[in-house]
XYZ file of N, CA and C in Angstrom:
705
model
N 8.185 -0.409 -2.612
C 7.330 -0.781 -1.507
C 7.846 -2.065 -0.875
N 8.275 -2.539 0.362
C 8.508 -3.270 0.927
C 7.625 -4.451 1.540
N 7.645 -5.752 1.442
C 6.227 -6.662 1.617
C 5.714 -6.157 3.551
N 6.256 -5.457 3.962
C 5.281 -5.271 5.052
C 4.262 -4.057 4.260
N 5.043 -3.295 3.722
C 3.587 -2.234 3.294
C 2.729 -2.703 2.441
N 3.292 -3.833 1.498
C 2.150 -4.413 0.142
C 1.463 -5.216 1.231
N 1.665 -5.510 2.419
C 1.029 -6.394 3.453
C -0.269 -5.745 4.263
N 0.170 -4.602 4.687
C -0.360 -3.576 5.199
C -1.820 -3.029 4.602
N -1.146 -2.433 2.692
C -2.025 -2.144 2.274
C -3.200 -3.219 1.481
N -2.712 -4.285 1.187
C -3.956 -5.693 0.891
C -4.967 -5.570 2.062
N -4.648 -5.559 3.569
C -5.299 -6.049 4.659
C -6.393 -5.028 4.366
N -5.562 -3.535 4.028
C -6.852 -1.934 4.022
C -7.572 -2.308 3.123
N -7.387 -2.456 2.387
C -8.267 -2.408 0.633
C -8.739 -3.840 1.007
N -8.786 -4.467 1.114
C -9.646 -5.750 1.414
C -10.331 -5.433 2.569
N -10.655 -4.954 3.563
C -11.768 -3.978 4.173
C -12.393 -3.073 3.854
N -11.915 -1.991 2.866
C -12.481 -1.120 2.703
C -13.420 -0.969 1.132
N -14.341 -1.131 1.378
C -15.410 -1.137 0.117
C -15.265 -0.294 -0.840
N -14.529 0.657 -0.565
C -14.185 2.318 -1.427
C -15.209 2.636 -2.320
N -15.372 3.412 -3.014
C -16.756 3.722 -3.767
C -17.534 2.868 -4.054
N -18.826 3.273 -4.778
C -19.845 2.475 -4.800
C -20.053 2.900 -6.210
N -19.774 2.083 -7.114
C -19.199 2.403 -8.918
C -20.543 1.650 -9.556
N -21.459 2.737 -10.271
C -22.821 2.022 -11.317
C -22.665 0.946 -11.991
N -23.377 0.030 -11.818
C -22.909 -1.574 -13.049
C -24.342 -1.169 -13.627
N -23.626 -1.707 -15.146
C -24.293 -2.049 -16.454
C -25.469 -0.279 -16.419
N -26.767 0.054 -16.557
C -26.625 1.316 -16.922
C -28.035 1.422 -15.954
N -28.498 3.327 -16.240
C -29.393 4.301 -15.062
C -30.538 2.823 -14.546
N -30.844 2.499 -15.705
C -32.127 1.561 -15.295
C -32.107 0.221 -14.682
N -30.586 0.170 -14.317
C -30.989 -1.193 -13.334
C -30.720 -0.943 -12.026
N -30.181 0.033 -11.531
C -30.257 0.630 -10.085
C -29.472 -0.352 -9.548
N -28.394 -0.790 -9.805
C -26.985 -1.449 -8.803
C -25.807 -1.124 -9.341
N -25.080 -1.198 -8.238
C -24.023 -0.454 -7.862
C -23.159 -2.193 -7.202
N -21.561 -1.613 -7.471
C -20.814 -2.359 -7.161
C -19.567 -1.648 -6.147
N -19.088 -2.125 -5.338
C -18.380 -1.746 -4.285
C -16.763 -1.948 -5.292
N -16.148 -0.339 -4.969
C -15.047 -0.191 -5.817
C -14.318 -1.619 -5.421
N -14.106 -2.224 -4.096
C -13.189 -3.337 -3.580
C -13.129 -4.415 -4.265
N -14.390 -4.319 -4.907
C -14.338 -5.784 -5.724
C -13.673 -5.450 -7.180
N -13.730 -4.463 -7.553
C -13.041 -3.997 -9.223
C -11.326 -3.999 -8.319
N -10.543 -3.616 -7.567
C -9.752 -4.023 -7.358
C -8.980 -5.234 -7.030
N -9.814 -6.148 -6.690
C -10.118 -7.031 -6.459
C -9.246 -7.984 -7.940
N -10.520 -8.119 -8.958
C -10.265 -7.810 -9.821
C -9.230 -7.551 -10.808
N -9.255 -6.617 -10.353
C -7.534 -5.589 -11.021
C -5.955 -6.554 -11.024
N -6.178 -6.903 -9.820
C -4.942 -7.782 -8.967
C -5.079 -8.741 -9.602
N -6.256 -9.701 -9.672
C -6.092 -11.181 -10.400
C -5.944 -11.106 -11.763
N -6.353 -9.967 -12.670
C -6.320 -10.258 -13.664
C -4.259 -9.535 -14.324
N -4.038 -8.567 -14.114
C -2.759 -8.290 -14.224
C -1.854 -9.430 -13.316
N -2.342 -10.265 -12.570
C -0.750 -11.276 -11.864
C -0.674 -12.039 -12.701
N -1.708 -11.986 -13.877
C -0.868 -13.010 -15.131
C -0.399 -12.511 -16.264
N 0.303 -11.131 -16.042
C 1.211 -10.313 -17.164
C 2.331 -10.750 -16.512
N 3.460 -11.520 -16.794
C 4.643 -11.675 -16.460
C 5.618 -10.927 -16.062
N 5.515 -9.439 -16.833
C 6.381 -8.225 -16.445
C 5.564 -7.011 -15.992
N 4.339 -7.264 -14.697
C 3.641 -6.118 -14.622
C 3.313 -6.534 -13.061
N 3.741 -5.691 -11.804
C 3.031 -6.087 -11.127
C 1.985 -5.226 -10.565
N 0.420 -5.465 -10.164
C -0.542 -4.440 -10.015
C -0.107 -3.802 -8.958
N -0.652 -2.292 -8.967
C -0.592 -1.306 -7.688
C -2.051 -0.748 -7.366
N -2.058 0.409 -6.917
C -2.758 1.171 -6.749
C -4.096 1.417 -8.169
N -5.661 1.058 -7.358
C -6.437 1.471 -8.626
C -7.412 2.500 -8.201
N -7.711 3.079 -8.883
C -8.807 4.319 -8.180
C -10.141 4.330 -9.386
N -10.957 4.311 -9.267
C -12.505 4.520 -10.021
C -13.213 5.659 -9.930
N -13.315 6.689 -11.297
C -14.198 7.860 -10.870
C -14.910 8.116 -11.899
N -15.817 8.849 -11.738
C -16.773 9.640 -12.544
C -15.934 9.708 -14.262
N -15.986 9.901 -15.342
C -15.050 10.129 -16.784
C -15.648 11.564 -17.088
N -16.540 12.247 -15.994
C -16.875 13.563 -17.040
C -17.993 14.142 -15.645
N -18.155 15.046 -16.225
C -19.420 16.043 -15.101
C -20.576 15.093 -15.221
N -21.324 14.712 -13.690
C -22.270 14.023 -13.311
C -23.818 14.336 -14.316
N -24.350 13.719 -15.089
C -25.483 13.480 -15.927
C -26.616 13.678 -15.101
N -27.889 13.359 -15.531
C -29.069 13.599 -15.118
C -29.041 12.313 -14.054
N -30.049 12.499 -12.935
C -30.301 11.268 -11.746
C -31.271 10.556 -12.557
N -30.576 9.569 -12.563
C -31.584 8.353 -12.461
C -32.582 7.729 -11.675
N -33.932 6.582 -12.542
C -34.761 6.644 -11.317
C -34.385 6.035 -10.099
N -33.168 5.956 -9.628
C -33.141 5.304 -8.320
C -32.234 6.064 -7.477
N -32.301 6.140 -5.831
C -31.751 6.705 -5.744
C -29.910 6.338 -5.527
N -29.230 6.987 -5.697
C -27.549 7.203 -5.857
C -27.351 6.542 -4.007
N -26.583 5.079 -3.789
C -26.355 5.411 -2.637
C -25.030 6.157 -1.985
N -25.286 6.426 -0.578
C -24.043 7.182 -0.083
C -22.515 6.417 0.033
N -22.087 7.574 -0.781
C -20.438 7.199 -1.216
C -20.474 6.512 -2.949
N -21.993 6.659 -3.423
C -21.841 6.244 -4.291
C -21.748 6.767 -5.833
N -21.582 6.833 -7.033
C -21.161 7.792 -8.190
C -22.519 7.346 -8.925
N -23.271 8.378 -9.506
C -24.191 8.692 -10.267
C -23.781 7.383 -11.601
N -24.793 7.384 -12.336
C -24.744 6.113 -13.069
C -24.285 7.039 -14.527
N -23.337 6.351 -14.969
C -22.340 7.126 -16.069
C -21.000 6.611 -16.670
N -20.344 6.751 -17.665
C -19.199 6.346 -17.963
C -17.716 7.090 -16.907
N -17.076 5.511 -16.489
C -16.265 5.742 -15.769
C -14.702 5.719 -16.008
N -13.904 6.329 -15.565
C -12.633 6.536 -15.815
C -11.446 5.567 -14.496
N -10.725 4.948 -15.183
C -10.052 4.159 -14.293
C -8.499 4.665 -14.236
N -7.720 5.223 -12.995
C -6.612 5.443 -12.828
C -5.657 4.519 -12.369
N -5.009 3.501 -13.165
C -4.229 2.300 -12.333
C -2.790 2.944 -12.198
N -2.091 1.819 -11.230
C -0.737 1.905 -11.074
C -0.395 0.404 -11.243
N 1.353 0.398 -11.759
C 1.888 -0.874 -12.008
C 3.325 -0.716 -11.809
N 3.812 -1.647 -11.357
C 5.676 -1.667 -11.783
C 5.948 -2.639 -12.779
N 6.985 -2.153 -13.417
C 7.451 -3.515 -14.459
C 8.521 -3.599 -13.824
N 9.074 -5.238 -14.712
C 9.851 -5.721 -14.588
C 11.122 -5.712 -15.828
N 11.962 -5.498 -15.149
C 12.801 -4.831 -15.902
C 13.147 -6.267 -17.174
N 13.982 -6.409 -18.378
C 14.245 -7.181 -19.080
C 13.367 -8.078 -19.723
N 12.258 -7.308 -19.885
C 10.989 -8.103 -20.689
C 10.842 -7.286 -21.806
N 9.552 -7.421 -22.029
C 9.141 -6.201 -23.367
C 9.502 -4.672 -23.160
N 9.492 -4.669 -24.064
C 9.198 -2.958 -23.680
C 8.318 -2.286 -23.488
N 8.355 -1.081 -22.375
C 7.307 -0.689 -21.331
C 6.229 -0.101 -22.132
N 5.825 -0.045 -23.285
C 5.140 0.291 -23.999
C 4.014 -0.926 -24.680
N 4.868 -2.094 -24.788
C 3.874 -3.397 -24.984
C 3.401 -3.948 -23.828
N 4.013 -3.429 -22.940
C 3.720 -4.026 -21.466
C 2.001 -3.482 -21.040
N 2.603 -1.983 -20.991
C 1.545 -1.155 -20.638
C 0.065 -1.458 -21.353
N 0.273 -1.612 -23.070
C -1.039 -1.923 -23.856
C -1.719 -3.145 -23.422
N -0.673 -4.555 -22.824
C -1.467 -5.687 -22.126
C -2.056 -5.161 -21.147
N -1.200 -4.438 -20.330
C -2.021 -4.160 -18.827
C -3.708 -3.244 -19.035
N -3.657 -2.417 -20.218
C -4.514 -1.891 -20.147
C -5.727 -2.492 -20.588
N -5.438 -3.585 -21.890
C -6.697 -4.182 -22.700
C -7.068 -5.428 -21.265
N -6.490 -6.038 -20.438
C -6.853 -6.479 -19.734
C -7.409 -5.945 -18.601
N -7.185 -4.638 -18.364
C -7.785 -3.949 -17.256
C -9.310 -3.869 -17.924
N -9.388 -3.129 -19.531
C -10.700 -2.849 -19.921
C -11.368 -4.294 -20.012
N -11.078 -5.176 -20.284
C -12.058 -6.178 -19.755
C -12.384 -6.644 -19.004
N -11.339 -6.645 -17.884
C -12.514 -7.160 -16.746
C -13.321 -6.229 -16.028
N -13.269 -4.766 -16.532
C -14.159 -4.018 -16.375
C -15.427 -4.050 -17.010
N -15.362 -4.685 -18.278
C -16.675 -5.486 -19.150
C -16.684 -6.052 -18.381
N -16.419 -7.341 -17.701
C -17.057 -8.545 -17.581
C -17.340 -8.197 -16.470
N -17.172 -7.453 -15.511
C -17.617 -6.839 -14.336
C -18.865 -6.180 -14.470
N -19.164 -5.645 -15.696
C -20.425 -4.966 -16.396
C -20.205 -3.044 -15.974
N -19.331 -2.698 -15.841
C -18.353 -1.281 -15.953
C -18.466 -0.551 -16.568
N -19.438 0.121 -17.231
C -18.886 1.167 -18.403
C -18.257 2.112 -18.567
N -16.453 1.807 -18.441
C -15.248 2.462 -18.179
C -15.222 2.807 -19.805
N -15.157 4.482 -20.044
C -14.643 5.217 -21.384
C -13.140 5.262 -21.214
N -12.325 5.452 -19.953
C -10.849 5.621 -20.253
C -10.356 5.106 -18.950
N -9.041 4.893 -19.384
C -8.129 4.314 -18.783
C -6.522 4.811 -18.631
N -6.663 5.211 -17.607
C -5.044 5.906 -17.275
C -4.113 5.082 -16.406
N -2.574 4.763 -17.473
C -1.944 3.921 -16.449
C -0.649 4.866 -16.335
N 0.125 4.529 -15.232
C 0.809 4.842 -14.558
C 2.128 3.965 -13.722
N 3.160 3.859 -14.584
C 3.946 3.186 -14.001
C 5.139 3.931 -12.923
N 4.741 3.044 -11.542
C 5.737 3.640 -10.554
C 6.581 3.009 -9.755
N 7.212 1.970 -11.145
C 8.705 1.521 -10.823
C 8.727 0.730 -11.077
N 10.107 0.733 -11.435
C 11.175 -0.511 -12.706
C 11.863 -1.477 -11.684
N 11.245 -2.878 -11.668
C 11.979 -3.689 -10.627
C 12.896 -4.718 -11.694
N 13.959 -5.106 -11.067
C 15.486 -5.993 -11.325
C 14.268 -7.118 -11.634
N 13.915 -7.575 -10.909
C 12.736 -9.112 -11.214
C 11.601 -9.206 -10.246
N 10.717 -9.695 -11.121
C 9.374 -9.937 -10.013
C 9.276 -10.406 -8.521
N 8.476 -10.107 -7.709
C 8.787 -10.141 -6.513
C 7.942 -11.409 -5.822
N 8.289 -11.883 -5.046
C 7.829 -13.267 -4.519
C 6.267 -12.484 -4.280
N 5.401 -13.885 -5.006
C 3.801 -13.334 -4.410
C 3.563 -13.462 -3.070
N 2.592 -12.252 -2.656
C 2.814 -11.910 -1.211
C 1.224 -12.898 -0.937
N 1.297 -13.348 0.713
C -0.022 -14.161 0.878
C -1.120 -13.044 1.333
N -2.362 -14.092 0.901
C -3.576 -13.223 0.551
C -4.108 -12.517 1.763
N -4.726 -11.464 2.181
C -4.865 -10.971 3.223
C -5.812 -11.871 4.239
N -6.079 -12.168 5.538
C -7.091 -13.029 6.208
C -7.895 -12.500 6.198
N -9.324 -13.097 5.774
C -11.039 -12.496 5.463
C -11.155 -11.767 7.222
N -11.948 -10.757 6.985
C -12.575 -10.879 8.225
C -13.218 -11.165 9.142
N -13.034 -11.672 10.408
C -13.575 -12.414 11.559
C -14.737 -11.841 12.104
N -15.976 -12.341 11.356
C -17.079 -11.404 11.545
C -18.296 -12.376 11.685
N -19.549 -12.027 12.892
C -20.573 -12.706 12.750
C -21.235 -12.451 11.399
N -21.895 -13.800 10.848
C -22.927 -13.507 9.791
C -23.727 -12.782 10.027
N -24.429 -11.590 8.888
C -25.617 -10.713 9.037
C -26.545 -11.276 9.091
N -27.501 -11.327 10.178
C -28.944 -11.667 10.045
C -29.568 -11.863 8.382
N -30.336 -13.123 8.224
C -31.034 -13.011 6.861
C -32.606 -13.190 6.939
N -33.048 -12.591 8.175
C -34.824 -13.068 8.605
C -35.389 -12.138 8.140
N -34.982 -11.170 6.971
C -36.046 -10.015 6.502
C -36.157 -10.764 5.155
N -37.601 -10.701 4.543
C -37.675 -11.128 3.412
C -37.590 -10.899 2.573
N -37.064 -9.400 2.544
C -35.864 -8.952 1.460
C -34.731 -10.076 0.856
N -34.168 -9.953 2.320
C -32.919 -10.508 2.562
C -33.064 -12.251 1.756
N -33.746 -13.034 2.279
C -34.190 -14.174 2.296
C -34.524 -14.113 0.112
N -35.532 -13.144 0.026
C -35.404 -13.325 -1.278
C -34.407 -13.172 -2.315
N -33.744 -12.183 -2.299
C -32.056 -12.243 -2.513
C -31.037 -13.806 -2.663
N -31.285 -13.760 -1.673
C -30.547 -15.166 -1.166
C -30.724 -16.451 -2.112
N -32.067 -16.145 -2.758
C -32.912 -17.579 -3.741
C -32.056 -17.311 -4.956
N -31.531 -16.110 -5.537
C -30.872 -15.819 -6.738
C -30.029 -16.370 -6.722
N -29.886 -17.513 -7.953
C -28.705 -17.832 -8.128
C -27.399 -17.097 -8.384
N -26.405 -17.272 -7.827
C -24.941 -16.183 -7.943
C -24.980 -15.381 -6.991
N -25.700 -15.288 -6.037
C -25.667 -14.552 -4.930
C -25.217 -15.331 -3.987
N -23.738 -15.485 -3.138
C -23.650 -15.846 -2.396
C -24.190 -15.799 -0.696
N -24.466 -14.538 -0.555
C -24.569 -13.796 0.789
C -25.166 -12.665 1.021
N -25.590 -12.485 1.318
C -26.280 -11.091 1.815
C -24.837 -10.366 2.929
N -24.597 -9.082 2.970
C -23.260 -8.468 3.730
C -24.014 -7.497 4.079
N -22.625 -6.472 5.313
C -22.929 -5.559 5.868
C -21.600 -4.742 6.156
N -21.107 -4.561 4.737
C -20.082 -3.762 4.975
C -20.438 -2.484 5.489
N -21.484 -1.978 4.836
C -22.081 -0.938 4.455
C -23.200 -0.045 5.561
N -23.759 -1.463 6.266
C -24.624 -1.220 7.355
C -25.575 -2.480 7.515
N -26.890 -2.691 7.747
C -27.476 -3.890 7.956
C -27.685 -4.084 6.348
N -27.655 -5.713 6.012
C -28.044 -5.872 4.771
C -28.869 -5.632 4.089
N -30.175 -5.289 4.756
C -31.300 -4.320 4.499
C -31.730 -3.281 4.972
N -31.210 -1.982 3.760
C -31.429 -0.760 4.778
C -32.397 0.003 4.272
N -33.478 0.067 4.660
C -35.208 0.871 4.647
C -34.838 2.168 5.154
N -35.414 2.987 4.493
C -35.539 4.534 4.449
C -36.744 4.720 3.894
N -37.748 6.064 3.989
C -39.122 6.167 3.332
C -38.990 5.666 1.979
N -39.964 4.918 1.387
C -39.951 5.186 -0.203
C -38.516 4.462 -0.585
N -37.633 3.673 -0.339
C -36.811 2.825 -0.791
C -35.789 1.695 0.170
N -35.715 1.211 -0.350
C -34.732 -0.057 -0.101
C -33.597 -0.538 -0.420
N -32.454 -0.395 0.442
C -31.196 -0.813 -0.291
C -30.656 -2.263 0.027
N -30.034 -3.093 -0.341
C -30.006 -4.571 -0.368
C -28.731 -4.407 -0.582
N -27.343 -5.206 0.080
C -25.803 -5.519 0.226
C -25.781 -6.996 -0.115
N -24.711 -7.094 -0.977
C -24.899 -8.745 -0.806
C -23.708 -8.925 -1.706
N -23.192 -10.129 -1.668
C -21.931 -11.425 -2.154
C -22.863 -12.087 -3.197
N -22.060 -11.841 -4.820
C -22.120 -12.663 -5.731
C -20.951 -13.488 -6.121
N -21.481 -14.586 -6.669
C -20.143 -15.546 -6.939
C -19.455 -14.757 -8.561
N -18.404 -15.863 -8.971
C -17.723 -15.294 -10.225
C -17.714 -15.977 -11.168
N -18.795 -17.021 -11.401
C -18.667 -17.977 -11.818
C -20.422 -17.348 -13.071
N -21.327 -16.331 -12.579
C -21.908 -15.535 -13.305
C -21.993 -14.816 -13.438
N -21.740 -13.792 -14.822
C -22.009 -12.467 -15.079
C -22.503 -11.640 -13.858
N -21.803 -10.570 -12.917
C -22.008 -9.862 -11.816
C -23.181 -9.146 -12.453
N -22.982 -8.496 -13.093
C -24.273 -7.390 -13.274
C -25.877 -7.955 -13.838
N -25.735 -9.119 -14.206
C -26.754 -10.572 -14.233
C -27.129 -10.662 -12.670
N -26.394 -11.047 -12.642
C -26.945 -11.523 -11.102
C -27.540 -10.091 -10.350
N -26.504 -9.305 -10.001
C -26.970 -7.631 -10.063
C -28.491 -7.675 -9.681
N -28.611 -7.761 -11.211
C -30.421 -7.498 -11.796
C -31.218 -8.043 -11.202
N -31.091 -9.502 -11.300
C -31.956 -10.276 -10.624
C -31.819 -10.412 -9.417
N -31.117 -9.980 -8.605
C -31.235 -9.479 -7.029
C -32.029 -8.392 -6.964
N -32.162 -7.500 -7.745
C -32.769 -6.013 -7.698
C -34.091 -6.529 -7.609
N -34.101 -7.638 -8.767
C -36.081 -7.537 -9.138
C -36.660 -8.528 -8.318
N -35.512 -9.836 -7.918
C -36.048 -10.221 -6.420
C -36.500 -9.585 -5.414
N -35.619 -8.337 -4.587
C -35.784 -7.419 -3.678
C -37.104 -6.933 -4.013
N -37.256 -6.640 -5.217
C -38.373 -5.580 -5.056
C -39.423 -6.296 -5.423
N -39.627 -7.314 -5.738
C -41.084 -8.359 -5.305
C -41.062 -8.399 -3.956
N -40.417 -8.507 -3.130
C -40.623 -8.738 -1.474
C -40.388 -7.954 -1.347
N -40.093 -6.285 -1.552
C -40.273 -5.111 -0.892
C -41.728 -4.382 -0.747
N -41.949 -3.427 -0.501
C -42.954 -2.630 0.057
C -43.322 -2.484 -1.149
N -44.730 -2.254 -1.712
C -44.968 -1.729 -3.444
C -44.780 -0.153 -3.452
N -44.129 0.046 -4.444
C -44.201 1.676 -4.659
C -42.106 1.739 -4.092
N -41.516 0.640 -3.230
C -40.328 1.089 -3.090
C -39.517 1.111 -3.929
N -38.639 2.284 -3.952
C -37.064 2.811 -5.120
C -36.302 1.273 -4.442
N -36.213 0.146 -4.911
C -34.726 -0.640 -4.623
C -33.646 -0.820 -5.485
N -32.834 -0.684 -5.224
C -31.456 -0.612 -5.532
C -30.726 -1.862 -4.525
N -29.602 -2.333 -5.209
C -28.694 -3.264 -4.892
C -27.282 -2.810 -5.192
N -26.561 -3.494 -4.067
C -24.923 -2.944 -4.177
C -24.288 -4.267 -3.517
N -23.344 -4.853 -4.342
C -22.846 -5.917 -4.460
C -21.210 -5.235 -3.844
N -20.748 -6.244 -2.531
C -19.728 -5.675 -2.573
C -18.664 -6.709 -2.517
N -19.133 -7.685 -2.849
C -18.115 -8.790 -3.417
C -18.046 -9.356 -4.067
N -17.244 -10.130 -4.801
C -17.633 -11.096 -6.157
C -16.587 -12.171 -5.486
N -16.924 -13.230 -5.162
C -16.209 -14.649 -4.630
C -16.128 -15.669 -5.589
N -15.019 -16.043 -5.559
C -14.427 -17.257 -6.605
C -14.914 -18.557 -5.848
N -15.069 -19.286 -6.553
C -15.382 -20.613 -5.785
C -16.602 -21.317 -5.106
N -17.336 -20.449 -5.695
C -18.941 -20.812 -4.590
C -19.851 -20.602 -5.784
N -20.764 -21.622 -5.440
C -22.398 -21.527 -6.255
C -23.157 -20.626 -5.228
N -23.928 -19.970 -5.581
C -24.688 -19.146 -4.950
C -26.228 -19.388 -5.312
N -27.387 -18.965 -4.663
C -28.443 -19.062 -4.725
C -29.627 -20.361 -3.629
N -28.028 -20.500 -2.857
C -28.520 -21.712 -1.893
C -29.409 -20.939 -0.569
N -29.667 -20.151 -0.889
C -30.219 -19.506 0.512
C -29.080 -19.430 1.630
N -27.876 -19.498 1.483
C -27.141 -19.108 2.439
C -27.069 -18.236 3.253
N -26.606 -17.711 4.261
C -26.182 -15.642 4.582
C -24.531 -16.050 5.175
N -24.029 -17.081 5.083
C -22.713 -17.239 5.386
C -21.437 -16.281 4.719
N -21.217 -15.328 4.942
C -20.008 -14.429 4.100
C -19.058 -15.184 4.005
């Protein structure tokens, strides 16, 4: 791959939210935006010396289980153990591609823990042997976007959780009402347990939601560097 296409493809995948993958289990009703487990993926393999990350994909590990009480949002995978398909190149004159591969993988399965993931397997895939590591490429530019409105008191209550940076709208408005439920988008920092914070966005939302509403939360970022819970809506 040539740094205009590793250029190319950072800019896509750093826009594109790609699935909407269950954190921690049926009964807490949030969901995490695949972008941020790639996300993820990248920082934690650029500190294997002979591995550089590629391509990651997140799916279902088996035929879809019973629905849970909340509802599944769109584009999103039923709450269940998940299967992770990575890609990597090594670098040639290090370990051998066999000790390489076992780092890449025990580090993939954890930050899928600490992401709160319940990944059963892990498939890697190496697609190509490079002479030496390749100059790190610069990070893609965030997108140039007005902040989402935060005057719904959904939104606003969210916002009080600590580790929540932002309320977002990758997805659509940060609060999206349908009969009978409520879905809530939003930026947690990385500095607390995602699927912690997760929760307590959920059970915020749904004190300031309608009584009787299904809410669910879908986190589609996890940001380094920020305290959250300031009432911000700044992405």
């Amino acid at each position: 791959m040539t740094t205009s296409d590793g250029w190319t493809r950072a800019v896509r995948d750093s826009l594109a939210p790609g699935r909407l993958l269950p954190l921690g289990t049926a009964a807490d009703g949030v969901w995490l935006a695949e972008r941020a487990a790639r996300q993820a993926w990248g920082r934690t393999v650029a500190g294997v010396r002979d591995a550089v990350p590629g391509r990651l994909r997140i799916g279902a590990a088996g035929p879809a289980g019973e629905a849970g009480p909340f509802p599944v949002p769109p584009g999103g995978l039923p709450p269940g153990p998940l299967r992770i398909e990575a890609e990597f190149a090594a670098v040639a004159g290090g370990r051998s591609l066999p000790e390489t591969a076992e780092e890449v993988r025990a580090l993939l399965l954890a930050a899928a823990r600490e992401l709160g993931l319940a990944v059963a397997e892990a498939d890697l895939r190496v697609t190509d042997l490079l002479a030496e590591a390749p100059a790190p490429e610069p990070a893609p530019p965030p997108p140039d976007r007005t902040p989402p409105a935060t005057d719904d008191p959904v939104a606003r209550a969210v916002l009080r959780v600590p580790g929540v940076a932002a309320v977002t709208d990758a997805l659509g408005p940060p609060v999206h009402r349908t009969p009978g439920a409520v879905r809530v988008e939003c930026a947690v920092t990385a500095d607390r347990p995602v699927v912690e914070t997760a929760r307590a966005a959920r059970a915020a939302a749904a004190a300031a939601a309608p009584e009787g509403a299904a809410v669910t939360v879908v986190v589609t970022e996890v940001r380094r560097g920020l305290s959250g819970g300031s009432g911000s809506g700044r992405p």
